[in-house]
Coordinates of C-alpha atoms in Angstrom, one line a residue:
X71 CA 86.8 74.6 148.4
X72 CA 88.2 71.1 147.7
X73 CA 91.4 70.5 145.6
X74 CA 90.1 67.8 144.0
X75 CA 86.4 67.1 142.8
X76 CA 85.9 63.6 143.2
X77 CA 82.4 63.6 141.6
X78 CA 83.5 65.6 138.6
X79 CA 86.3 63.1 138.6
X80 CA 83.6 60.7 138.6
X81 CA 82.0 62.4 135.4
X82 CA 85.1 62.0 133.7
X83 CA 85.1 58.4 134.0
X84 CA 81.2 58.4 132.5
X85 CA 82.4 60.6 129.6
X86 CA 85.2 58.3 128.8
X87 CA 82.9 55.3 129.4
X88 CA 80.3 56.6 126.8
X89 CA 82.7 57.2 124.0
X90 CA 84.1 53.7 124.9
X91 CA 80.9 52.3 124.6
X92 CA 80.0 54.1 121.2
X93 CA 83.1 52.9 119.6
X94 CA 82.6 49.3 120.8
X95 CA 79.4 49.0 119.3
X96 CA 80.4 51.0 116.3
X97 CA 83.0 48.1 115.7
X98 CA 80.7 45.3 116.7
X99 CA 78.4 46.3 113.7
X100 CA 80.9 47.2 111.6
X101 CA 82.7 43.7 112.0
X102 CA 81.0 41.1 113.5
X103 CA 77.7 39.2 112.1
X104 CA 76.0 38.8 115.4
X105 CA 76.1 42.2 116.2
X106 CA 74.2 43.1 119.5
X107 CA 74.3 46.9 119.3
X108 CA 71.6 48.9 118.1
X109 CA 72.3 52.2 116.4
X110 CA 71.3 54.5 119.0
X111 CA 74.3 53.4 121.2
X112 CA 76.3 55.8 119.0
X113 CA 74.8 58.5 121.3
X114 CA 77.7 57.5 123.6
X115 CA 79.9 60.1 121.4
X116 CA 78.1 62.7 123.5
X117 CA 80.9 61.8 126.2
X118 CA 83.0 64.3 124.2
X119 CA 80.4 67.0 125.0
X120 CA 80.5 66.1 128.5
X121 CA 84.2 66.2 128.4
X122 CA 84.6 69.7 126.8
X123 CA 82.0 71.2 129.5
X124 CA 84.1 69.5 132.2
X125 CA 87.1 70.9 130.6
X126 CA 85.9 74.6 130.8
X127 CA 84.5 74.3 134.4
X128 CA 88.1 72.9 135.4
X129 CA 89.6 75.6 133.7
X130 CA 87.7 78.3 135.7
X131 CA 88.0 76.2 139.0
X132 CA 91.8 75.7 139.1
X133 CA 92.4 79.3 138.2
X134 CA 89.6 80.7 140.9
X135 CA 92.5 82.1 143.2
X136 CA 95.2 82.7 140.3
X137 CA 97.1 86.1 139.9
X138 CA 95.0 87.2 136.8
X139 CA 97.1 89.5 134.8
X140 CA 100.3 87.8 135.7
X141 CA 102.3 86.7 132.9
X142 CA 104.4 84.1 134.6
X143 CA 101.2 82.3 135.8
X144 CA 99.7 82.3 132.4
X145 CA 102.9 81.1 131.0
X146 CA 102.8 78.4 133.9
X147 CA 99.2 77.5 133.1
X148 CA 99.7 76.9 129.4
X149 CA 103.1 74.9 130.1
X150 CA 100.7 72.5 132.6
X151 CA 97.9 72.4 129.8
X152 CA 100.8 71.3 127.3
X153 CA 102.4 69.0 129.1
X154 CA 99.3 67.3 130.0
X155 CA 97.9 66.8 126.8
X156 CA 100.9 66.3 124.3
X157 CA 103.1 63.6 125.9
X158 CA 100.3 60.8 126.2
X159 CA 99.0 61.9 123.1
X160 CA 102.2 61.5 121.3
X161 CA 102.6 57.8 122.7
X162 CA 99.3 56.8 121.8
X163 CA 99.9 58.3 118.2
X164 CA 103.0 56.1 118.0
X165 CA 101.0 53.2 119.0
X166 CA 98.6 53.9 116.0
X167 CA 101.5 54.4 113.7
X168 CA 103.2 50.9 114.6
X169 CA 99.4 49.3 113.9
X170 CA 99.6 50.8 110.5
X171 CA 103.0 49.4 109.9
X172 CA 101.6 46.1 111.1
X173 CA 97.9 45.7 109.8
X174 CA 98.6 47.9 106.5
X175 CA 95.8 47.4 104.1
X176 CA 93.2 46.0 106.8
X177 CA 92.6 49.8 108.0
X178 CA 90.8 52.4 106.4
X179 CA 93.8 54.7 105.3
X180 CA 97.1 53.7 103.9
X181 CA 100.3 54.8 106.0
X182 CA 101.1 57.3 102.9
X183 CA 97.9 59.3 103.5
X184 CA 98.8 60.3 107.0
X185 CA 99.7 63.6 107.9
X186 CA 102.4 63.1 110.7
X187 CA 103.2 66.7 111.2
X188 CA 99.9 68.4 112.0
X189 CA 98.7 65.2 113.7
X190 CA 101.8 65.5 116.3
X191 CA 101.1 69.2 116.4
X192 CA 97.2 68.8 116.8
X193 CA 96.9 71.3 114.2
X194 CA 93.8 71.6 112.5
X195 CA 93.7 69.9 108.9
X196 CA 90.9 68.7 106.8
X197 CA 91.7 65.1 107.4
X198 CA 91.4 63.4 110.7
X199 CA 94.5 63.0 112.6
X200 CA 96.7 59.7 112.9
X201 CA 94.8 58.9 116.5
X202 CA 91.2 59.6 115.2
X203 CA 90.0 60.8 118.5
X204 CA 92.8 63.5 118.4
X205 CA 90.2 65.9 116.5
X206 CA 89.0 66.6 120.1
X207 CA 92.2 67.3 121.2
X208 CA 92.5 70.0 118.8
X209 CA 89.6 71.8 119.9
X210 CA 91.2 71.6 123.6
X211 CA 94.5 73.0 122.5
X212 CA 92.3 75.9 120.7
X213 CA 90.7 76.1 123.9
X214 CA 93.3 76.4 126.3
X215 CA 95.3 78.9 124.1
X216 CA 92.2 81.2 124.2
X217 CA 91.5 80.7 128.1
X218 CA 95.5 81.6 128.5
X219 CA 95.0 84.9 126.7
X220 CA 92.0 85.8 129.0
X221 CA 94.4 85.1 132.0
X222 CA 96.0 88.6 131.1
X223 CA 92.8 90.2 132.3
X224 CA 91.7 90.8 135.7
X225 CA 89.3 88.3 136.9
X226 CA 86.3 90.4 137.2
X227 CA 86.5 90.7 133.2
X228 CA 86.2 86.8 132.8
X229 CA 82.5 86.6 132.4
X230 CA 82.3 89.5 129.8
X231 CA 85.0 88.4 127.7
X232 CA 83.9 84.7 127.6
X233 CA 80.5 85.9 126.3
X234 CA 82.4 88.1 123.7
X235 CA 84.4 85.1 122.7
X236 CA 81.5 82.7 122.1
X237 CA 79.7 85.7 120.4
X238 CA 82.3 86.5 117.8
X239 CA 83.1 82.4 117.2
X240 CA 79.2 82.2 116.6
X241 CA 78.9 85.3 114.2
X242 CA 82.0 84.4 112.5
X243 CA 80.9 80.9 112.0
X244 CA 77.7 82.0 110.1
X245 CA 79.6 84.2 108.0
X246 CA 82.6 81.4 107.5
X247 CA 80.5 78.8 105.6
X248 CA 81.5 75.3 105.6
X249 CA 84.0 75.4 103.0
X250 CA 86.3 77.7 105.1
X251 CA 90.0 76.8 106.0
X252 CA 90.3 74.3 108.9
X253 CA 91.9 76.8 111.1
X254 CA 88.9 79.2 110.6
X255 CA 86.4 76.2 110.9
X256 CA 87.9 75.3 114.2
X257 CA 87.8 78.8 115.8
X258 CA 84.3 79.4 114.5
X259 CA 83.0 75.9 115.7
X260 CA 80.0 75.7 117.7
X261 CA 81.6 73.3 119.9
X262 CA 83.6 76.1 121.7
X263 CA 80.2 77.1 123.3
X264 CA 80.3 73.7 125.4
X265 CA 83.6 75.1 126.8
X266 CA 82.5 78.2 127.7
X267 CA 79.5 76.6 129.2
X268 CA 81.6 75.0 131.2
X269 CA 83.2 78.1 132.1
X270 CA 80.1 79.6 132.9
X271 CA 79.2 76.9 135.3
X272 CA 82.9 77.1 136.9
X273 CA 82.0 81.0 137.6
X274 CA 78.6 80.2 139.6
X275 CA 80.5 77.6 141.7
X276 CA 83.0 79.6 142.5
X277 CA 81.1 82.6 143.1
X278 CA 79.1 81.1 145.6
X279 CA 75.9 80.6 143.3
X280 CA 75.4 77.0 144.0
X281 CA 71.6 75.8 144.6
X282 CA 69.2 73.0 143.5
X283 CA 71.9 70.9 142.3
X284 CA 69.4 67.5 142.0
X285 CA 67.2 69.7 139.9
X286 CA 69.8 70.7 137.4
X287 CA 71.2 67.2 137.1
X288 CA 67.7 65.4 136.8
X289 CA 66.8 68.0 134.2
X290 CA 70.2 67.6 132.4
X291 CA 69.4 63.8 132.4
X292 CA 66.1 64.1 131.0
X293 CA 67.2 66.6 128.6
X294 CA 70.0 64.2 127.2
X295 CA 67.5 61.3 127.1
X296 CA 64.9 63.3 125.6
X297 CA 67.2 64.9 122.6
X298 CA 68.8 61.4 121.8
X299 CA 65.3 59.9 121.7
X300 CA 64.3 62.8 118.9
X301 CA 67.3 61.6 116.8
X302 CA 66.5 59.7 113.7
X303 CA 68.5 56.6 114.4
X304 CA 67.9 55.2 111.1
X305 CA 71.6 56.0 109.7
X306 CA 74.7 57.3 111.8
X307 CA 74.5 60.3 109.5
X308 CA 71.9 61.9 111.4
X309 CA 73.7 62.3 114.3
X310 CA 73.3 65.8 115.7
X311 CA 76.1 68.5 114.4
X312 CA 76.9 72.0 115.0
X313 CA 74.5 74.1 117.0
X314 CA 72.2 71.2 117.1
X315 CA 74.6 68.8 118.8
X316 CA 75.5 72.0 121.5
X317 CA 71.6 72.0 122.1
X318 CA 70.9 68.3 122.3
X319 CA 74.2 67.3 124.3
X320 CA 76.4 70.6 125.4
X321 CA 73.4 72.0 127.2
X322 CA 72.5 69.0 129.4
X323 CA 76.3 68.2 130.1
X324 CA 76.4 71.6 131.4
X325 CA 73.4 71.4 133.6
X326 CA 74.8 68.0 135.0
X327 CA 78.3 69.4 135.6
X328 CA 76.6 72.5 137.6
X329 CA 74.7 70.4 139.5
X330 CA 77.5 68.0 140.4
X331 CA 80.0 70.4 140.9
X332 CA 77.3 71.7 143.6
X333 CA 77.5 68.6 145.5
X334 CA 80.9 68.0 145.2
X335 CA 81.7 71.5 146.6
X336 CA 79.1 71.7 149.5
X337 CA 78.6 68.0 150.8
X338 CA 81.3 65.7 152.2
X339 CA 79.6 62.6 150.5
X340 CA 82.4 60.5 148.6
X341 CA 82.3 59.4 145.1
X342 CA 82.9 55.6 144.7
X343 CA 86.7 54.8 144.4
X344 CA 86.3 52.6 141.4
X345 CA 84.6 55.3 139.8
X346 CA 87.3 57.8 140.7
X347 CA 90.0 55.6 139.7
X348 CA 88.4 55.6 136.2
X349 CA 87.9 59.2 136.3
X350 CA 92.0 59.5 136.8
X351 CA 92.6 57.0 133.8
X352 CA 90.0 58.9 131.8
X353 CA 92.2 60.7 129.4
X354 CA 94.6 57.8 129.0
X355 CA 91.3 55.7 128.2
X356 CA 90.0 58.3 125.9
X357 CA 93.6 57.9 124.1
X358 CA 94.0 54.2 123.7
X359 CA 90.5 52.6 123.5
X360 CA 89.6 53.3 119.9
X361 CA 92.9 51.6 118.5
X362 CA 92.5 48.5 120.9
X363 CA 88.7 47.8 120.1
X364 CA 88.9 48.5 116.2
X365 CA 92.2 46.0 115.9
X366 CA 90.2 43.6 118.3
X367 CA 87.3 43.5 116.2
X368 CA 89.3 42.8 112.9
X369 CA 91.1 40.1 114.7
X370 CA 87.9 38.7 116.1
X371 CA 85.9 38.7 113.0
X372 CA 88.7 36.4 111.5
X373 CA 88.9 34.0 114.7
X374 CA 85.2 33.9 115.1
X375 CA 83.5 34.1 111.7
X376 CA 79.6 34.0 111.5
X377 CA 79.4 32.8 115.3
X378 CA 76.4 35.1 116.5
X379 CA 75.5 36.8 119.3
X380 CA 77.6 35.2 122.1
X381 CA 80.8 35.8 120.0
X382 CA 79.7 39.8 119.7
X383 CA 78.9 39.8 123.4
X384 CA 82.3 38.3 124.3
X385 CA 84.0 41.0 122.1
X386 CA 82.2 43.8 123.9
X387 CA 83.3 42.6 127.2
X388 CA 87.0 41.5 126.4
X389 CA 87.5 45.2 124.6
X390 CA 86.2 47.0 127.5
X391 CA 88.3 45.3 129.5
X392 CA 91.3 45.5 127.7
X393 CA 90.7 49.3 127.2
X394 CA 90.6 49.5 130.9
X395 CA 93.5 47.5 131.4
X396 CA 95.6 49.6 128.9
X397 CA 94.4 52.9 130.6
X398 CA 95.4 52.1 134.0
X399 CA 98.9 51.1 132.8
X400 CA 98.9 54.0 130.7
X401 CA 98.2 56.2 133.4
X402 CA 100.1 54.5 136.2
X403 CA 103.4 53.8 134.3
X404 CA 103.5 56.9 131.7
X405 CA 101.2 59.7 132.5
X406 CA 101.9 59.8 136.3
X407 CA 105.8 59.8 136.0
X408 CA 105.6 62.3 133.0
X409 CA 103.2 64.8 134.8
X410 CA 105.7 64.5 137.8
X411 CA 108.7 65.5 136.0
X412 CA 107.3 68.0 133.9
X413 CA 105.9 69.7 137.2
X414 CA 109.4 69.6 138.8
X415 CA 110.8 71.3 135.5
X416 CA 108.0 73.9 135.5
X417 CA 108.8 74.5 139.0
X418 CA 112.5 75.2 138.2
X419 CA 111.4 77.3 135.3
X420 CA 108.7 79.4 136.7
X421 CA 108.5 78.5 140.3
X422 CA 106.7 81.8 141.7
X423 CA 103.9 80.9 138.9
X424 CA 102.7 77.7 140.5
X425 CA 98.7 77.8 141.2
X426 CA 97.5 77.9 144.5
X427 CA 96.6 74.2 145.3
X428 CA 94.8 74.7 148.6
X429 CA 92.3 77.4 148.9
X430 CA 89.6 78.3 151.5
X431 CA 86.4 77.1 151.2
X432 CA 84.5 80.6 150.9
X433 CA 83.3 81.4 147.5
X434 CA 85.5 84.0 145.3
X435 CA 83.2 87.0 144.2
X436 CA 83.6 87.8 140.9
X437 CA 80.7 89.8 139.9

């Protein structure tokens, strides 16, 4: 099998782009008088659901030939996940803190209301982290911790353990109720189902169960369109939440990820280089875009007050362009060098536990 799935990487670009557009249009409607953005563009937040499914898929895919039951490998896996998430997230968070110092009262929260420790640790709290999109990374850290624990069991038990994890989370969630502690709300959140569905797609792909890719992709797209069309768009408060969100956007994301992965593994068709590049930058784009478009909207509204739809269109173009430029710069100047350094450090700390980078093309049978 391929070591890098280009079309899956392209899906990362799509997911980041959806979230970027949702936040661009959100800021457009909030601050600019000639806003072009219909409220249904907020459906771009479903890029988060696509990210969660891709994350589950990738975790299974990259560990398909891993020595399950090996403590050194599990430690190396978790080390790789932590060093992938935290350094870039910390840098982006520091940028937001600097923004609070400069813009002060122009923002929705006062600097004194920020919880610095829990934000930097990605620990669940009732309030949003300093970098607002960090709420999704809190889920990701939880997913990685549980998946690391599952690596201690033989691989043949992985489907069963994933099912047990989801069932326990769902049942406990119904019992806990909305007033539970943030930690309990996290571990019982319905969005866990999207990560597990991604894992299920990974299990099917790596076990050789790959078929009808176009049908799954088309079904997922039609499902997403239909579910989005059924939302009452009279208010953002009507966005799907909880299990409704999983049904509306998580299920079609899983169908699309499975179909795209089938194509990626079995066909030699190359994904567009630009799409793969944006996929490479997708984590950086996800981190930096909201502070950029939010700050730009405030400045834009002051410089171009009451200037109509032309100003709004220019804001959308400039905001998207600046976000992409910042993401590319962060990826090449920070992410890649830091990942290279942490990988070398990991090779010294756990030299025998590095995941296998190149594997045969045959399926890995697990059941």
